[in-house]
Amino acid sequence: MKKMELGKSGLEVPAIALGCMSMNKLTKAEAERVISNSIEHGVNFFDHADIYGKGKSEEIFAEGLPREVRREDIIIQSKTGIRNGYYDFSKQHIIKSAEESLQRLNTDYLDVFLLHRPDALMEPEEVAEAFSALHESGKVRFFGVSNHNSMQIKLLEKYLKQPIITNQLQLSLTNSGLMNQGLFVNTNFEQASDRDGSILDYSRLNDITIQAWSPFRHGFFDGLFVDSDDYPELNAELQQLADKYDVSKSAIAVAWILRHPANILTIIGTMTPIRLTNIVKASEIDLTRQEWYGLWQAAGNKLL
């Protein structure tokens, strides 16, 4: 498994992480198989959030974690901020959420803790106080955000003592707006619209690792593009490369993300061990420029 540094934290992580949003649907025995298989293939980075399964996903993870696995040999990340009908970045909620995640995960610390979605009522001074309290108490090692643009991060950074080392963003072959904006600079095409504050370039300039979520979905949770009749050209291109590299089409879709020089980490949410086994082969593939652009165009994009 290819390794990378998360931001400039010194924390070494695999290029592929396991998203645990659906782990609440598993039994303890099933969770143990998923976790064991993941670690066996070098995927020792596990992504959680307080809202996943209303906290049940974190509980099942703790129950299913094999006893022989040492805490220092795995990386646990969780997120906070989404509540029932609103977002909350208050100091009280951030600290309470982190402590409750620690309890559910049965661990003394989180390696990484993220702000899940931007809170319009955020007071960065409060966030800074919460982060400092969690860091100084040893409950959180590093911090990041999710679904934030560059100016939102910059506002936080004005007050934080700790660096923002990562930003979790939706990215896939069919949701490639982060990259499209740069490819259509100085045009009137829709793809030139900058909806994210040039977050890709901002992240590279500021040593922030992007974590790609939903690498197989199109739209906003609209469905999977792999094997979808709605994307015949893309699936034909995926199949051609899958045959060439002797991997699955899903592995090629992840390899497309990993090929980008920004060193983007990819989060896969499968709870099926054999599917993870097949997908992680993506870290062994280095697509050529022609192949990368070919996939991008097959997804419905056009070069100028």
Protein backbone atom coordinates (compact mmCIF):
# COMPACT_ATOMS: atom_id res chain seq x y z
CA MET A 1 0.00 0.00 0.00
CA LYS A 2 1.30 3.41 -1.00
CA LYS A 3 1.89 5.68 2.00
CA MET A 4 1.71 9.45 2.31
CA GLU A 5 2.09 12.13 4.94
CA LEU A 6 -1.13 13.77 6.10
CA GLY A 7 -0.43 17.46 5.60
CA LYS A 8 2.85 18.26 7.33
CA SER A 9 1.87 16.43 10.50
CA GLY A 10 4.46 13.67 10.25
CA LEU A 11 1.53 11.23 10.44
CA GLU A 12 2.03 8.52 7.81
CA VAL A 13 -1.21 7.20 6.35
CA PRO A 14 -2.17 4.83 3.53
CA ALA A 15 -3.32 6.36 0.24
CA ILE A 16 -6.65 4.60 0.75
CA ALA A 17 -8.73 4.81 3.95
CA LEU A 18 -11.80 2.89 5.02
CA GLY A 19 -14.92 5.00 5.53
CA CYS A 20 -17.01 3.51 8.33
CA MET A 21 -20.34 5.26 7.69
CA SER A 22 -22.15 1.94 7.08
CA MET A 23 -20.46 -0.09 9.81
CA ASN A 24 -23.55 0.24 12.01
CA LYS A 25 -25.25 -2.31 9.72
CA LEU A 26 -22.73 -5.03 10.63
CA THR A 27 -22.59 -7.52 13.44
CA LYS A 28 -19.54 -7.59 15.69
CA ALA A 29 -18.20 -10.62 13.82
CA GLU A 30 -18.76 -8.99 10.42
CA ALA A 31 -17.06 -5.80 11.58
CA GLU A 32 -14.07 -7.78 12.80
CA ARG A 33 -13.70 -9.41 9.37
CA VAL A 34 -13.92 -6.05 7.63
CA ILE A 35 -11.36 -4.43 9.93
CA SER A 36 -8.96 -7.38 9.86
CA ASN A 37 -9.06 -7.57 6.07
CA SER A 38 -8.55 -3.84 5.81
CA ILE A 39 -5.48 -3.87 8.06
CA GLU A 40 -4.11 -6.94 6.28
CA HIS A 41 -4.08 -4.92 3.05
CA GLY A 42 -2.37 -1.91 4.60
CA VAL A 43 -5.53 0.14 5.09
CA ASN A 44 -5.09 1.05 8.75
CA PHE A 45 -6.79 4.47 8.51
CA PHE A 46 -10.45 4.45 9.59
CA ASP A 47 -12.78 7.41 8.97
CA HIS A 48 -15.75 8.00 11.29
CA ALA A 49 -18.22 10.75 12.20
CA ASP A 50 -20.45 11.22 15.20
CA ILE A 51 -23.55 11.05 12.98
CA TYR A 52 -22.69 7.77 11.22
CA GLY A 53 -25.40 5.40 12.34
CA LYS A 54 -26.18 7.95 15.08
CA GLY A 55 -22.97 6.89 16.78
CA LYS A 56 -23.55 3.16 16.29
CA SER A 57 -20.85 2.88 13.61
CA GLU A 58 -18.18 3.97 16.09
CA GLU A 59 -19.50 1.51 18.68
CA ILE A 60 -19.47 -1.43 16.26
CA PHE A 61 -15.95 -0.51 15.16
CA ALA A 62 -14.74 -0.64 18.76
CA GLU A 63 -16.48 -3.97 19.34
CA GLY A 64 -15.11 -5.46 16.12
CA LEU A 65 -11.52 -4.23 16.44
CA PRO A 66 -9.41 -7.39 16.85
CA ARG A 67 -7.81 -7.62 20.29
CA GLU A 68 -4.36 -8.20 18.85
CA VAL A 69 -4.40 -4.83 17.04
CA ARG A 70 -2.44 -2.22 18.95
CA ARG A 71 -3.98 1.25 19.12
CA GLU A 72 -0.74 2.87 17.93
CA ASP A 73 -0.82 0.77 14.76
CA ILE A 74 -4.09 2.19 13.48
CA ILE A 75 -5.26 5.73 12.65
CA ILE A 76 -8.71 6.80 13.77
CA GLN A 77 -10.39 9.91 12.41
CA SER A 78 -13.80 11.28 13.33
CA LYS A 79 -15.89 14.33 12.51
CA THR A 80 -18.32 16.67 14.24
CA GLY A 81 -20.67 19.55 13.50
CA ILE A 82 -23.80 18.04 11.94
CA ARG A 83 -26.73 17.88 14.33
CA ASN A 84 -30.43 17.14 13.86
CA GLY A 85 -31.50 19.92 11.50
CA TYR A 86 -28.57 22.30 11.96
CA TYR A 87 -24.80 22.62 12.15
CA ASP A 88 -22.94 23.40 15.36
CA PHE A 89 -19.30 24.50 15.72
CA SER A 90 -19.75 25.83 19.25
CA LYS A 91 -16.96 25.12 21.71
CA GLN A 92 -19.27 23.12 23.92
CA HIS A 93 -20.51 20.87 21.11
CA ILE A 94 -17.08 20.26 19.57
CA ILE A 95 -15.60 19.14 22.88
CA LYS A 96 -18.67 17.10 23.87
CA SER A 97 -18.77 15.39 20.47
CA ALA A 98 -15.09 14.47 20.60
CA GLU A 99 -15.41 13.04 24.09
CA GLU A 100 -18.48 11.02 23.13
CA SER A 101 -16.69 9.64 20.05
CA LEU A 102 -13.76 8.63 22.25
CA GLN A 103 -16.14 6.79 24.54
CA ARG A 104 -17.90 4.99 21.69
CA LEU A 105 -14.59 4.11 20.02
CA ASN A 106 -13.16 2.94 23.34
CA THR A 107 -9.95 4.90 22.85
CA ASP A 108 -8.11 7.64 24.72
CA TYR A 109 -7.39 9.78 21.67
CA LEU A 110 -8.34 10.55 18.09
CA ASP A 111 -5.54 10.84 15.59
CA VAL A 112 -7.51 13.33 13.48
CA PHE A 113 -10.70 15.30 14.23
CA LEU A 114 -12.58 17.17 11.49
CA LEU A 115 -15.27 19.83 11.29
CA HIS A 116 -17.84 18.06 9.11
CA ARG A 117 -19.70 20.77 7.18
CA PRO A 118 -19.37 24.57 7.43
CA ASP A 119 -21.43 26.20 10.15
CA ALA A 120 -22.71 29.61 8.98
CA LEU A 121 -22.76 30.73 12.62
CA MET A 122 -19.20 29.63 13.29
CA GLU A 123 -17.17 31.79 15.64
CA PRO A 124 -13.54 30.85 14.88
CA GLU A 125 -12.41 31.98 18.32
CA GLU A 126 -14.66 29.30 19.86
CA VAL A 127 -13.35 26.65 17.50
CA ALA A 128 -9.80 27.62 18.43
CA GLU A 129 -10.58 27.28 22.12
CA ALA A 130 -12.16 23.87 21.58
CA PHE A 131 -9.26 22.59 19.50
CA SER A 132 -6.70 23.81 22.04
CA ALA A 133 -8.58 22.17 24.91
CA LEU A 134 -8.77 18.86 23.06
CA HIS A 135 -5.15 19.00 21.94
CA GLU A 136 -3.71 20.01 25.30
CA SER A 137 -5.65 17.26 27.06
CA GLY A 138 -4.24 14.68 24.65
CA LYS A 139 -7.65 13.75 23.31
CA VAL A 140 -6.92 14.84 19.71
CA ARG A 141 -3.57 14.80 17.93
CA PHE A 142 -4.38 16.64 14.69
CA PHE A 143 -7.22 18.64 13.19
CA GLY A 144 -8.85 19.16 9.82
CA VAL A 145 -12.06 20.08 8.08
CA SER A 146 -14.50 18.55 5.63
CA ASN A 147 -16.34 20.22 2.75
CA HIS A 148 -14.73 23.61 3.43
CA ASN A 149 -13.50 26.13 0.87
CA SER A 150 -10.20 27.99 1.00
CA MET A 151 -11.48 31.19 2.64
CA GLN A 152 -13.30 29.25 5.35
CA ILE A 153 -10.05 27.46 6.13
CA LYS A 154 -8.12 30.72 6.06
CA LEU A 155 -10.55 32.27 8.53
CA LEU A 156 -10.06 29.35 10.91
CA GLU A 157 -6.30 29.48 10.50
CA LYS A 158 -6.27 33.09 11.68
CA TYR A 159 -7.26 31.91 15.17
CA LEU A 160 -6.09 28.29 15.45
CA LYS A 161 -2.88 27.32 17.17
CA GLN A 162 -2.95 23.94 15.44
CA PRO A 163 -2.59 23.59 11.65
CA ILE A 164 -5.39 22.34 9.42
CA ILE A 165 -3.76 19.25 7.90
CA THR A 166 -6.59 17.82 5.81
CA ASN A 167 -9.87 18.62 4.04
CA GLN A 168 -12.36 15.92 3.11
CA LEU A 169 -14.11 16.74 -0.18
CA GLN A 170 -16.38 14.98 -2.64
CA LEU A 171 -14.33 13.91 -5.66
CA SER A 172 -14.72 11.30 -8.36
CA LEU A 173 -14.44 10.91 -12.11
CA THR A 174 -17.96 12.28 -12.47
CA ASN A 175 -17.59 14.91 -9.73
CA SER A 176 -14.30 16.47 -10.77
CA GLY A 177 -15.14 20.15 -10.30
CA LEU A 178 -12.05 20.68 -8.14
CA MET A 179 -9.94 19.91 -11.19
CA ASN A 180 -12.22 21.17 -13.94
CA GLN A 181 -12.08 24.77 -12.76
CA GLY A 182 -8.34 24.89 -13.39
CA LEU A 183 -8.63 23.26 -16.81
CA PHE A 184 -11.15 25.87 -18.02
CA VAL A 185 -9.48 29.04 -16.78
CA ASN A 186 -10.24 32.14 -18.85
CA THR A 187 -13.34 30.71 -20.54
CA ASN A 188 -17.09 31.20 -20.28
CA PHE A 189 -17.78 27.48 -19.99
CA GLU A 190 -19.71 26.21 -16.97
CA GLN A 191 -16.72 24.11 -15.91
CA ALA A 192 -14.75 27.31 -15.29
CA SER A 193 -17.02 28.20 -12.35
CA ASP A 194 -15.02 28.33 -9.14
CA ARG A 195 -17.34 27.02 -6.45
CA ASP A 196 -14.60 26.02 -4.00
CA GLY A 197 -12.21 28.97 -3.84
CA SER A 198 -9.52 27.17 -5.87
CA ILE A 199 -9.35 24.68 -3.00
CA LEU A 200 -7.15 22.24 -4.90
CA ASP A 201 -4.38 24.77 -5.46
CA TYR A 202 -4.88 26.27 -2.01
CA SER A 203 -4.43 22.86 -0.43
CA ARG A 204 -1.22 22.19 -2.34
CA LEU A 205 0.18 25.60 -1.45
CA ASN A 206 -0.65 25.15 2.23
CA ASP A 207 0.26 21.48 2.73
CA ILE A 208 -3.33 20.36 3.29
CA THR A 209 -4.11 16.81 2.20
CA ILE A 210 -7.41 16.39 0.37
CA GLN A 211 -9.39 13.29 1.26
CA ALA A 212 -11.73 12.26 -1.56
CA TRP A 213 -15.10 10.91 -0.45
CA SER A 214 -17.63 9.05 -2.64
CA PRO A 215 -15.07 8.10 -5.33
CA PHE A 216 -17.63 5.95 -7.19
CA ARG A 217 -20.71 8.18 -7.04
CA HIS A 218 -22.14 10.68 -9.49
CA GLY A 219 -24.09 13.73 -8.42
CA PHE A 220 -24.72 14.15 -4.71
CA PHE A 221 -25.44 10.56 -3.63
CA ASP A 222 -27.32 10.02 -6.90
CA GLY A 223 -25.86 6.57 -7.50
CA LEU A 224 -22.78 4.71 -8.64
CA PHE A 225 -21.27 5.38 -12.06
CA VAL A 226 -19.36 2.07 -12.12
CA ASP A 227 -21.44 -0.39 -14.19
CA SER A 228 -24.17 2.23 -14.64
CA ASP A 229 -26.02 2.31 -17.99
CA ASP A 230 -25.94 6.11 -17.70
CA TYR A 231 -22.17 6.13 -18.29
CA PRO A 232 -21.48 3.70 -21.15
CA GLU A 233 -18.43 5.52 -22.51
CA LEU A 234 -16.83 5.86 -19.09
CA ASN A 235 -17.45 2.23 -18.21
CA ALA A 236 -15.97 1.12 -21.54
CA GLU A 237 -12.83 3.12 -20.77
CA LEU A 238 -12.70 1.78 -17.21
CA GLN A 239 -13.04 -1.77 -18.50
CA GLN A 240 -10.28 -1.32 -21.07
CA LEU A 241 -7.86 -0.12 -18.40
CA ALA A 242 -9.06 -2.72 -15.91
CA ASP A 243 -8.17 -5.39 -18.45
CA LYS A 244 -4.79 -3.81 -19.12
CA TYR A 245 -3.82 -3.60 -15.44
CA ASP A 246 -5.68 -6.77 -14.39
CA VAL A 247 -7.78 -5.03 -11.74
CA SER A 248 -11.42 -4.06 -11.20
CA LYS A 249 -13.06 -1.01 -12.73
CA SER A 250 -13.44 0.44 -9.24
CA ALA A 251 -9.68 0.15 -8.74
CA ILE A 252 -9.14 2.16 -11.92
CA ALA A 253 -11.56 4.83 -10.67
CA VAL A 254 -9.49 5.16 -7.49
CA ALA A 255 -6.20 5.04 -9.41
CA TRP A 256 -7.45 8.07 -11.38
CA ILE A 257 -7.69 10.04 -8.12
CA LEU A 258 -4.38 8.77 -6.78
CA ARG A 259 -2.59 9.73 -10.02
CA HIS A 260 -3.06 13.44 -9.31
CA PRO A 261 0.17 15.06 -8.03
CA ALA A 262 -1.68 16.66 -5.09
CA ASN A 263 -1.34 13.29 -3.30
CA ILE A 264 -5.06 12.97 -2.69
CA LEU A 265 -6.11 10.30 -0.22
CA THR A 266 -9.19 8.26 -1.20
CA ILE A 267 -11.84 7.06 1.23
CA ILE A 268 -13.73 3.92 0.23
CA GLY A 269 -16.81 2.92 2.19
CA THR A 270 -17.20 -0.73 1.30
CA MET A 271 -18.11 -3.18 4.05
CA THR A 272 -17.40 -6.14 1.75
CA PRO A 273 -13.88 -7.54 2.33
CA ILE A 274 -13.37 -8.91 -1.19
CA ARG A 275 -14.36 -5.58 -2.70
CA LEU A 276 -11.77 -3.77 -0.59
CA THR A 277 -9.19 -6.39 -1.53
CA ASN A 278 -9.83 -5.62 -5.19
CA ILE A 279 -9.96 -1.83 -4.83
CA VAL A 280 -6.69 -1.43 -2.91
CA LYS A 281 -4.80 -2.66 -5.98
CA ALA A 282 -5.30 0.91 -7.21
CA SER A 283 -2.30 2.00 -5.16
CA GLU A 284 -0.07 -0.14 -7.39
CA ILE A 285 -1.24 1.53 -10.62
CA ASP A 286 0.33 4.62 -12.14
CA LEU A 287 -1.89 5.78 -14.97
CA THR A 288 -0.26 7.57 -17.88
CA ARG A 289 -1.26 11.13 -18.70
CA GLN A 290 -3.10 9.89 -21.77
CA GLU A 291 -5.04 7.35 -19.69
CA TRP A 292 -5.88 9.93 -17.02
CA TYR A 293 -7.22 12.43 -19.53
CA GLY A 294 -8.96 9.67 -21.45
CA LEU A 295 -10.96 8.71 -18.35
CA TRP A 296 -11.75 12.34 -17.60
CA GLN A 297 -13.09 12.87 -21.13
CA ALA A 298 -15.03 9.60 -21.05
CA ALA A 299 -16.79 10.93 -17.96
CA GLY A 300 -18.32 13.65 -20.11
CA ASN A 301 -15.65 16.36 -20.19
CA LYS A 302 -14.02 17.93 -23.22
CA LEU A 303 -10.61 19.44 -23.66
CA LEU A 304 -10.49 22.88 -25.26
